XYZ file of N, CA and C in Angstrom:
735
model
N 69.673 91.168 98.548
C 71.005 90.701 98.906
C 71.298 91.059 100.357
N 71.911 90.532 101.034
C 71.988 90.023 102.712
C 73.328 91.379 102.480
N 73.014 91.873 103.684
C 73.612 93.276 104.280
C 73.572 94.309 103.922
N 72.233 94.821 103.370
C 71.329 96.040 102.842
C 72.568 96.102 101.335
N 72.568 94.832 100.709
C 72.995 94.906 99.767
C 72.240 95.109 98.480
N 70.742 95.663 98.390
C 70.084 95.572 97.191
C 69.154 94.386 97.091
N 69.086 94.177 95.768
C 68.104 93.384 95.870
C 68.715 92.406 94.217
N 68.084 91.091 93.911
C 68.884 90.262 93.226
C 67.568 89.945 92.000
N 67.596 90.193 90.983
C 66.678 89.937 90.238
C 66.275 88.164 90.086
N 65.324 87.990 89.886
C 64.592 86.105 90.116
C 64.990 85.616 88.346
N 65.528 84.388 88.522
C 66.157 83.960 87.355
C 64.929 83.351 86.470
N 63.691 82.984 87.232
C 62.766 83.093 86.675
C 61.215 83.232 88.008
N 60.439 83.288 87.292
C 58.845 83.274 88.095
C 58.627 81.873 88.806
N 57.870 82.054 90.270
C 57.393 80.881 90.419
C 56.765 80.199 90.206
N 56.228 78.662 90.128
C 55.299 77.907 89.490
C 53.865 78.193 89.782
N 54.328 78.111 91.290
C 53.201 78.024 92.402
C 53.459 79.101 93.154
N 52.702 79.440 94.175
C 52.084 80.044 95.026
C 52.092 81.645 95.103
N 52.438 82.494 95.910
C 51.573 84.069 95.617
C 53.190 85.069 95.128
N 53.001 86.147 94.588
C 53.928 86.890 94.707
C 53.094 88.159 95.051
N 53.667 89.375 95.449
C 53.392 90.551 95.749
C 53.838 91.493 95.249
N 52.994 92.822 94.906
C 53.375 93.465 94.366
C 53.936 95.286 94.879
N 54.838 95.649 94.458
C 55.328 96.636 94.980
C 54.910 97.708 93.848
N 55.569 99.137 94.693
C 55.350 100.199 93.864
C 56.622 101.353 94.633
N 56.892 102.587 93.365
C 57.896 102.777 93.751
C 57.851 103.805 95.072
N 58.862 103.687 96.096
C 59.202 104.354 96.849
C 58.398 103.343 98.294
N 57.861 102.086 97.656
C 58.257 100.696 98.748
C 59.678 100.308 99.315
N 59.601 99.998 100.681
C 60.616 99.038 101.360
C 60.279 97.874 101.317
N 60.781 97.166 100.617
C 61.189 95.491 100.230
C 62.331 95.136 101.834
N 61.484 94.235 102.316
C 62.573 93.427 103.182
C 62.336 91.718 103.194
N 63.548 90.690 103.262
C 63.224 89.233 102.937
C 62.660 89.173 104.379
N 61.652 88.665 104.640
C 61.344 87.827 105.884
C 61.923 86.534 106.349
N 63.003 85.974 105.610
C 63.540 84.719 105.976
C 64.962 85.042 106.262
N 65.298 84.546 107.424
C 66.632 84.687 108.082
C 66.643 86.220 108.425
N 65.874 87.058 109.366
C 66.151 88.152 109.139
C 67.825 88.938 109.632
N 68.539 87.785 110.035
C 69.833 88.746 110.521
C 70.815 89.057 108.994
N 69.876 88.612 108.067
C 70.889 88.704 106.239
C 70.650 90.348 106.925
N 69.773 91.007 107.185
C 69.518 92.363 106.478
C 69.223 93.054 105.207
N 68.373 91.914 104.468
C 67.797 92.622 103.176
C 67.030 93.052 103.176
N 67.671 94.436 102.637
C 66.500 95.520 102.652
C 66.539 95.899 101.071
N 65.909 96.506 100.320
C 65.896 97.601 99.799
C 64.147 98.386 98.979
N 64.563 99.581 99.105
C 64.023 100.774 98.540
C 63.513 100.385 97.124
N 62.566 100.262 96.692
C 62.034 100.483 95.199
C 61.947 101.769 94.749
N 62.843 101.898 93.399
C 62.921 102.967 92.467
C 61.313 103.020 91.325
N 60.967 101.778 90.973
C 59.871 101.595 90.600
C 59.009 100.287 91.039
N 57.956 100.034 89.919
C 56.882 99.216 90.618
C 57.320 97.757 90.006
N 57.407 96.819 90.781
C 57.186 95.298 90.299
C 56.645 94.125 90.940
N 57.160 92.992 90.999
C 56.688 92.236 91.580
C 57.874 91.699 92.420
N 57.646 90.793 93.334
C 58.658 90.104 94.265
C 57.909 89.136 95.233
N 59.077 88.197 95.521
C 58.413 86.782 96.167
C 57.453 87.179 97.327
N 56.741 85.957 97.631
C 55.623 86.262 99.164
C 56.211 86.300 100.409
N 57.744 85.526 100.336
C 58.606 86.024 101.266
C 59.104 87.056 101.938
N 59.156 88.123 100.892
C 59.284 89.486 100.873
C 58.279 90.166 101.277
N 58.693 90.838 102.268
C 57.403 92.015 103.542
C 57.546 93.514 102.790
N 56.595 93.960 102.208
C 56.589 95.073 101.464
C 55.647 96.123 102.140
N 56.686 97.413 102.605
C 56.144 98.241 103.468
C 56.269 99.538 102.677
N 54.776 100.048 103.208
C 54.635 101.310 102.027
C 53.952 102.478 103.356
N 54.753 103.676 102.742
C 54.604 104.936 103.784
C 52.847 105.665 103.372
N 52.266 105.730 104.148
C 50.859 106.049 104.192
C 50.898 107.424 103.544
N 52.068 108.447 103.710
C 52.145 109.492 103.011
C 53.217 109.175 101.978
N 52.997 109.475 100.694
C 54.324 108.453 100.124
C 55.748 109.969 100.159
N 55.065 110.634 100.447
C 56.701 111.974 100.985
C 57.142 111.488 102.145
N 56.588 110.666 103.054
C 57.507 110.197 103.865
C 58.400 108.538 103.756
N 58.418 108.013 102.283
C 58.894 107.135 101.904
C 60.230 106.854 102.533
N 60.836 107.952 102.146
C 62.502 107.654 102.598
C 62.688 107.834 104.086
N 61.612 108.092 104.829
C 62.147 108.239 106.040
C 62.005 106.830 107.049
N 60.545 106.337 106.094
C 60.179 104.934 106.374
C 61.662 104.125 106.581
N 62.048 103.676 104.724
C 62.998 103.219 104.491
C 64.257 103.597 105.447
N 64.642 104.478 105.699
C 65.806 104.994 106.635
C 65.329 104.302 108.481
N 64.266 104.479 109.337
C 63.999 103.773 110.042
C 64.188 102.076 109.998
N 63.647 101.557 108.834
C 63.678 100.162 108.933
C 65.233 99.871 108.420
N 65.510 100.663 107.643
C 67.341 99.885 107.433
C 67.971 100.139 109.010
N 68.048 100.499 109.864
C 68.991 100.593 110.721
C 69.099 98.887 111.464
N 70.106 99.007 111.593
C 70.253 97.758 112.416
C 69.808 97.017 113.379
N 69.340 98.596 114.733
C 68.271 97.740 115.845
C 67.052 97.660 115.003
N 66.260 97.379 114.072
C 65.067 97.094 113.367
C 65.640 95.571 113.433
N 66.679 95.087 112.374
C 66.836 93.665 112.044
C 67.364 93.118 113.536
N 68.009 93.877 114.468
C 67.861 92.995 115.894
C 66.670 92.691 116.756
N 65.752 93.892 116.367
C 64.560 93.795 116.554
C 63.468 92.856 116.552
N 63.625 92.783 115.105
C 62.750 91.667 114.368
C 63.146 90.221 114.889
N 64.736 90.141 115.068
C 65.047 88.906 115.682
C 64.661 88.130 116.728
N 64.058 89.229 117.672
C 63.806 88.889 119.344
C 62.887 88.097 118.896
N 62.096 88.563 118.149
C 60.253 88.306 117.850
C 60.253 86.709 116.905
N 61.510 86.565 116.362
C 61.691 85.507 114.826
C 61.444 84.189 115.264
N 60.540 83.324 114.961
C 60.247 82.159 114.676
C 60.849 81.380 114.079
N 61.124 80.094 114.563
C 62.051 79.185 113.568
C 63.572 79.088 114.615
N 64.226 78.172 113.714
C 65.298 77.791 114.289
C 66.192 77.534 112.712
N 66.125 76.747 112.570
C 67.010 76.810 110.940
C 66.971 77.670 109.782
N 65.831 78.500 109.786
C 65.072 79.705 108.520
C 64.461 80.396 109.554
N 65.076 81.092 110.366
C 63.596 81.696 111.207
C 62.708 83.038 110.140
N 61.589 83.323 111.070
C 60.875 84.366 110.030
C 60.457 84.674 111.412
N 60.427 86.384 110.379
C 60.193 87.698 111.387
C 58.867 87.975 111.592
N 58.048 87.986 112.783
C 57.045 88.041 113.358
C 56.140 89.620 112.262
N 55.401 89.258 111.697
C 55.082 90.513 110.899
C 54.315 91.557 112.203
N 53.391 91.460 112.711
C 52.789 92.092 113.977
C 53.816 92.549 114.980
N 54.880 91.964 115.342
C 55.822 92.739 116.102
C 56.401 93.645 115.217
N 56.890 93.128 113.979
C 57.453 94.394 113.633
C 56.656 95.881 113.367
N 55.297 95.826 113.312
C 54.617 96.976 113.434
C 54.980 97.229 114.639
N 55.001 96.748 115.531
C 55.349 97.739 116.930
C 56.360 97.756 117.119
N 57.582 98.150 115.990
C 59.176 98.855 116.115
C 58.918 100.384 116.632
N 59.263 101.081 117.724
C 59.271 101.854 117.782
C 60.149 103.319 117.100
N 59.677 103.844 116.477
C 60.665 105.221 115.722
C 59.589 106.747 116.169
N 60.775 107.716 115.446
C 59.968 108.907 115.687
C 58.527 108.972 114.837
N 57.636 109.377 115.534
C 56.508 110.337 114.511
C 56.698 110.786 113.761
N 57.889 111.867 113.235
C 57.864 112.564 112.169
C 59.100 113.126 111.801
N 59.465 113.359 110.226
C 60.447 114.564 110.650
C 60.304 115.141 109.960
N 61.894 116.005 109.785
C 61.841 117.601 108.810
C 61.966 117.332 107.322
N 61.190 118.690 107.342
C 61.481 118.216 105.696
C 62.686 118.356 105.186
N 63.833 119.430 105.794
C 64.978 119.567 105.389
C 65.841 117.771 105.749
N 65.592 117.216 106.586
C 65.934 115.406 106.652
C 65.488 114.897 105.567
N 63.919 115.435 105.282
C 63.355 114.256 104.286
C 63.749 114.511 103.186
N 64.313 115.541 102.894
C 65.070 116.398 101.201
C 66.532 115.184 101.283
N 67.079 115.466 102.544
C 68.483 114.530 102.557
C 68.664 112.960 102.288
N 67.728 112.479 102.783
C 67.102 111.115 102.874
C 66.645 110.598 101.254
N 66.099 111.627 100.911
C 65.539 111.118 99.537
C 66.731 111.107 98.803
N 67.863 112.369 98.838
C 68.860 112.628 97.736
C 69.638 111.607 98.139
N 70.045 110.962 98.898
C 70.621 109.800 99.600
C 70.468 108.629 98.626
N 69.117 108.239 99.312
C 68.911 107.154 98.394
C 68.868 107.064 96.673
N 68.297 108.233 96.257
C 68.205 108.082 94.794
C 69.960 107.997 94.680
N 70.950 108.418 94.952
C 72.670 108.412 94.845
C 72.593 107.121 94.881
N 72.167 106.228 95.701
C 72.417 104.811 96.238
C 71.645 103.840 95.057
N 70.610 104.382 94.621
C 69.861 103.826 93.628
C 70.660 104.056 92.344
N 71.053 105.133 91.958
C 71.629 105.205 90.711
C 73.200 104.422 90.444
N 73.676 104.441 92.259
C 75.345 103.267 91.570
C 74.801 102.217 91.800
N 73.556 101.325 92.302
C 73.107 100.482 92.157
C 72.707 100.030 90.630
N 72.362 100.630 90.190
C 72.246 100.579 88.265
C 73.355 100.660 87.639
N 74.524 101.529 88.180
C 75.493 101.554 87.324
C 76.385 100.486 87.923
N 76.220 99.531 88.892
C 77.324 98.465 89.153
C 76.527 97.649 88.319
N 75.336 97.502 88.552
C 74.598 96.007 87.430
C 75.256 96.433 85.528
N 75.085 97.503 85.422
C 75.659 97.691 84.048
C 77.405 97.340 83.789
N 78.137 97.896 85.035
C 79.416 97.214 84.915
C 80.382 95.926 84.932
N 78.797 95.292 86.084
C 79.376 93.661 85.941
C 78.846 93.035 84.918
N 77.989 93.566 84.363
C 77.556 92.740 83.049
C 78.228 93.164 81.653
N 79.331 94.300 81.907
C 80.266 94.664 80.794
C 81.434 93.519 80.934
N 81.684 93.578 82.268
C 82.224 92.802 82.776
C 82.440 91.850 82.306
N 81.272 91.171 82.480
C 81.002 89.751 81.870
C 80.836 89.388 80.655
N 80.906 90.848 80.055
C 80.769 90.526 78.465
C 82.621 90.487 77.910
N 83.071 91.599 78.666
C 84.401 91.751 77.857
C 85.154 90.738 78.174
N 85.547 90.395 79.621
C 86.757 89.431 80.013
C 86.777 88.378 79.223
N 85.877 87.187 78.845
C 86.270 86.590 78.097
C 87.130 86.661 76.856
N 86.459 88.201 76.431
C 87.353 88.791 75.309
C 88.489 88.932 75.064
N 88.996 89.773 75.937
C 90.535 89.862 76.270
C 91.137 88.641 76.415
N 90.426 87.980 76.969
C 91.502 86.641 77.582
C 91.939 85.888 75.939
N 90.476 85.928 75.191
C 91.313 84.783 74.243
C 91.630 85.918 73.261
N 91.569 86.944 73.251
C 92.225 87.787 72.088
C 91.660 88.799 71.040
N 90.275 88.157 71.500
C 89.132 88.692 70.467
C 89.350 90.390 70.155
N 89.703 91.059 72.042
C 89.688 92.756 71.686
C 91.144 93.013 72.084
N 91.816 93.478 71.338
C 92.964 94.090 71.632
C 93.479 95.264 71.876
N 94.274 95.104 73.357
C 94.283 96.174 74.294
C 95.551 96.536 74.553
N 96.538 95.855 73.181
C 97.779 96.226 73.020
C 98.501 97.926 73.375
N 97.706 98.751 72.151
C 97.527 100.019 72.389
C 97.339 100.895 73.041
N 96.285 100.683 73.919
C 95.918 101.454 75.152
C 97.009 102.226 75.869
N 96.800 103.816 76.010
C 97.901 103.944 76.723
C 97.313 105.099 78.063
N 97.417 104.383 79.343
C 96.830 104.480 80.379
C 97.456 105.921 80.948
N 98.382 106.350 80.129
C 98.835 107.979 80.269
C 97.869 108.794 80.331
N 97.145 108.011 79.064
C 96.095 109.265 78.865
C 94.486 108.869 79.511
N 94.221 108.057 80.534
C 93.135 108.002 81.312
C 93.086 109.039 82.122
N 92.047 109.247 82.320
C 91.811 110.210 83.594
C 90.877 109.361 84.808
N 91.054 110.013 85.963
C 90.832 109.898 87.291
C 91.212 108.172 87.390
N 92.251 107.834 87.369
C 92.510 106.528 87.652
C 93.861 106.049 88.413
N 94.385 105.189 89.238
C 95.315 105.295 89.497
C 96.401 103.948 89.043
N 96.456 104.468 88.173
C 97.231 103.331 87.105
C 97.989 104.001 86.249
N 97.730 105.456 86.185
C 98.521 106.229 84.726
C 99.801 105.972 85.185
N 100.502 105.430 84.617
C 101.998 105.448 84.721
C 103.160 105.544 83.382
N 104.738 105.499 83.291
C 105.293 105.515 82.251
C 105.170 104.081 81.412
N 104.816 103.615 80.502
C 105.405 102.741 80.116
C 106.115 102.405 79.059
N 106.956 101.431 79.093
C 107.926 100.829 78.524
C 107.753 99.207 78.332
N 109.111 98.838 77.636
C 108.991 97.823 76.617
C 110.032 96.838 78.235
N 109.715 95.657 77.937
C 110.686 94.896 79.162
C 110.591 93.478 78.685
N 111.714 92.497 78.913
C 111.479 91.040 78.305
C 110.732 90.760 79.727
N 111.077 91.459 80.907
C 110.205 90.590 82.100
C 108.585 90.932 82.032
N 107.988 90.043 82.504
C 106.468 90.033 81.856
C 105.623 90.214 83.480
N 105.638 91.434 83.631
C 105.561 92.270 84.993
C 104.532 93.567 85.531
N 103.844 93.576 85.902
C 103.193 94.829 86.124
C 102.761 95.029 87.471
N 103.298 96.458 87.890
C 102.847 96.723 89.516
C 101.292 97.419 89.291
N 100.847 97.325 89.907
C 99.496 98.181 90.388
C 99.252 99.087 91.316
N 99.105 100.170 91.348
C 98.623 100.662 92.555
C 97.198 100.860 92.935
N 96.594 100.177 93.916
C 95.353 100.394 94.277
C 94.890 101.182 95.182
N 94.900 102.035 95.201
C 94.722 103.531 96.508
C 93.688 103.533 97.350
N 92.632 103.634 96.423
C 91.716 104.082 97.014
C 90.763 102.618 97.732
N 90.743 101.604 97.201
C 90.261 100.900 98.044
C 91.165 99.473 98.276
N 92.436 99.837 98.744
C 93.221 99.224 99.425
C 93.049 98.346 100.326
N 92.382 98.693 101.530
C 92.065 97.932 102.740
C 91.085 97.007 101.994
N 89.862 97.140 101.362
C 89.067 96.160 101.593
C 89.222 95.015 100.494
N 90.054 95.703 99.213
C 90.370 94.466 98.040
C 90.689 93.391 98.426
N 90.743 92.150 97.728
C 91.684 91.271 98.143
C 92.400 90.520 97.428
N 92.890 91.443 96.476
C 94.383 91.228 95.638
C 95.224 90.416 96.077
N 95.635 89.766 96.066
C 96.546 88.810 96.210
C 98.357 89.306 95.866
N 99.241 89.051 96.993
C 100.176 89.712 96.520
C 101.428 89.311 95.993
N 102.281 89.101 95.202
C 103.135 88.135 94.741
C 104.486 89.155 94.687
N 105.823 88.735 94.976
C 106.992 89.597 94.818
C 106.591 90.343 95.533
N 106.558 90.744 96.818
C 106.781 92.028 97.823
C 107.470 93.096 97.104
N 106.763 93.850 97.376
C 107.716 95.583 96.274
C 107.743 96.161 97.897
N 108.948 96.941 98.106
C 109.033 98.065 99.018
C 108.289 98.958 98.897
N 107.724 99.629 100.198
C 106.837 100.897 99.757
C 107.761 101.746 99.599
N 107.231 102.935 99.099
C 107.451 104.114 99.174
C 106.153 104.849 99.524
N 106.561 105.912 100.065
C 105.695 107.198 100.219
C 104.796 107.562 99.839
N 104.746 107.624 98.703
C 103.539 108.219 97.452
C 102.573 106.730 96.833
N 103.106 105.792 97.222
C 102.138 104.639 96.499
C 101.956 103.622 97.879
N 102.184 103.239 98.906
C 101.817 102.659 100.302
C 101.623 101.137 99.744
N 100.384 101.528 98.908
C 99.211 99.569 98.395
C 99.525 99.451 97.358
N 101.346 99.186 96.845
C 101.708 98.964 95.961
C 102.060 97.754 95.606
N 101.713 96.865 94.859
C 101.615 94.811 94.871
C 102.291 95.491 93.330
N 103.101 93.564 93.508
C 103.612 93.403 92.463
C 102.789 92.129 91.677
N 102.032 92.148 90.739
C 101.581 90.428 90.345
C 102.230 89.975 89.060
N 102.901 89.030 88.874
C 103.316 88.346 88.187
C 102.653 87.028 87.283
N 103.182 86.030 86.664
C 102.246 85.279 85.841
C 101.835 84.200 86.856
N 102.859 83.980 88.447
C 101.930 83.540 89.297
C 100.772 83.927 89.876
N 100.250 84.891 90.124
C 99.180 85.492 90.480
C 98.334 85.812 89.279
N 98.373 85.212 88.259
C 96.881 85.187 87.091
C 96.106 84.673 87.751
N 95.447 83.356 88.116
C 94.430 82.605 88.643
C 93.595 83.508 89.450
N 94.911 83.936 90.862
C 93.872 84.704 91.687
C 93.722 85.648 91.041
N 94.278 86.486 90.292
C 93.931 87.898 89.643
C 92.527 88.062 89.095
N 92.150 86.862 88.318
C 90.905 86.440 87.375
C 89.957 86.410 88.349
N 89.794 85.149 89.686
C 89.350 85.303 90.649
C 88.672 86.573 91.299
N 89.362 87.183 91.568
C 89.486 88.325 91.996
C 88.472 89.314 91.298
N 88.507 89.492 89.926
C 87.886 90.112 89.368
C 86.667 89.618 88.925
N 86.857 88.570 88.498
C 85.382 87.558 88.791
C 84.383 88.193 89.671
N 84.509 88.114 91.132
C 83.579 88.915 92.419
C 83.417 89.484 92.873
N 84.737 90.741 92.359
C 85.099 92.128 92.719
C 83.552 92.928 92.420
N 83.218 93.937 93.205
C 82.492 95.021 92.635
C 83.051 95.724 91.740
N 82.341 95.412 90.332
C 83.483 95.754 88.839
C 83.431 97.626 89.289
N 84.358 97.901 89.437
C 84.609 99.303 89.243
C 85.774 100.062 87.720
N 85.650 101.348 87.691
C 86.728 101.583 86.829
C 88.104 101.335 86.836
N 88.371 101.344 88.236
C 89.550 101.074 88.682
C 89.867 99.729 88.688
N 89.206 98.698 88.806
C 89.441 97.383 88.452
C 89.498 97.211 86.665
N 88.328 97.713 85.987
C 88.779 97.700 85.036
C 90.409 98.138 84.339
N 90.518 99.379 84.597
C 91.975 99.483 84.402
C 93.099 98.971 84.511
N 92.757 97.963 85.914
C 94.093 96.803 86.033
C 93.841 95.836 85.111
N 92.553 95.415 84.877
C 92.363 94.343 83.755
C 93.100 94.782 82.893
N 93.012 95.907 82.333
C 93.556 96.087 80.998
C 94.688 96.198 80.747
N 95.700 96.815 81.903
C 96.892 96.585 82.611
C 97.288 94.858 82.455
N 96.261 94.053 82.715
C 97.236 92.565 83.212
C 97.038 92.073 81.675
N 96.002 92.644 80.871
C 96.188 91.825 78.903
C 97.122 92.180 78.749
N 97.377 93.860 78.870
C 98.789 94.154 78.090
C 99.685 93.164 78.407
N 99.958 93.138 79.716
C 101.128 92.542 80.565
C 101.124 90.615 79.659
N 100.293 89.966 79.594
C 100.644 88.538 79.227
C 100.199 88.887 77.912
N 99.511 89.490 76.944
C 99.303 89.412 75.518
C 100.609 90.117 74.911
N 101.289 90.957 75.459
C 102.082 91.721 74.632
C 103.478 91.719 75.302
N 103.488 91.180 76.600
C 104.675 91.504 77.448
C 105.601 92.825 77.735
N 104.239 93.798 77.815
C 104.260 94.859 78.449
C 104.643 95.030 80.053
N 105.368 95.558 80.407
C 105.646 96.117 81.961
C 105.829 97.381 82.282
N 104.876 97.361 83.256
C 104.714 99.436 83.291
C 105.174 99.595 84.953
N 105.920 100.252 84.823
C 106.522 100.834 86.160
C 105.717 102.086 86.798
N 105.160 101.844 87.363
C 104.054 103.265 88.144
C 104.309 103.613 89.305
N 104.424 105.167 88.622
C 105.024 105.789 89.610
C 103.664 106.421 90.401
């Protein structure tokens, strides 16, 4: 995925021509279009297209340091100078051996580097497990199948949704989204005044369903998105409105 976003599993095998094979503690990078920036790190061994330039550290303890050199950015500007093509260009494989980096480093780096990535590898597994909960539940909720009447978000922990709730004929729920405020893109309906203690406080109403769904559709499913989901069933299945403080 384009901006050292991981990597996208193949919906199926090709008919024709070569694939290559990796092993773990390989750097996978696409050779086509190199300004996407796909990179990533193998946790284990598989296969992947012939497109894909698969670079393996001659000492495999210096894996992550490999990987950490080639993700940086002057690498993919690098590769660009050298790139062939005009509509798909592809990255000169022989120039990119002559990227220049250090000889070597510490092992106290290479301890950091490794714990790094395996962190990066493991919410990489746990977002594929959440959008595919994801994708299992929403339909659910929507037509009724699981009911989330009950739920009472008092008693969640680490979330920022616990609030009082109550019974209301208006069919209403604020959200607060804290922690990743700036980059969501919630959609905002009824302007609420801030206050102090809540700043990225949106009001969405039954105009803002569409984008809401939207929204969560392409969101990186997190817990905190989940929680508003479950927040917006109450809100149109039961005509719940929770005032959060």
């Amino acid at each position: 995925m384009q901006n050292k976003g991981g990597r996208q599993l193949a919906s199926s095998l090709p008919a024709t021509g070569k694939i290559t094979r990796y092993k773990a503690g390989d750097t996978l990078i696409s050779n086509i279009r190199p300004y996407f920036k796909k990179i990533w790190y193998a946790p284990f061994e598989g296969t992947c297209s012939g497109d894909v330039i698969v670079f393996r550290a001659n000492d495999p303890s210096n894996a992550p340091y490999l990987h950490a050199c080639l993700r940086q950015d002057s690498f993919f500007d690098y590769v660009m100078q050298g790139a062939k093509g005009t509509k798909m260009p592809r990255g000169d494989k022989k120039q990119m051996m002559e990227f220049k980096v250090a000889s070597s480093c510490s092992t106290k780096d290479l301890i950091l580097l490794d714990s790094a990535i395996k962190q990066r590898s493991d919410n990489d597994s746990e977002t594929v497990k959440l959008q595919a909960l994801r994708d299992t539940l929403l339909p659910k909720l929507m037509s009724g199948e699981i009911d989330v009447s009950k739920v009472d978000l008092t008693q969640l922990t680490n979330n920022h949704l616990a609030g009082r709730m109550h019974w209301s004929n208006v069919i209403r729920v604020r959200a607060i989204h804290a922690v990743h405020s700036q980059q969501s893109q919630i959609p905002a309906y009824e302007s609420v005044p801030k206050v102090s203690h809540s700043p990225c406080r949106t009001a969405l109403t039954l105009g803002g369903i569409a984008p809401l769904l939207s929204w969560l559709a392409v969101s990186q499913f997190t817990a905190q998105s989940f929680a508003m989901l479950v927040v917006f069933c109450q809100v149109v299945l039961c005509g719940v409105s929770s005032e959060l403080s």
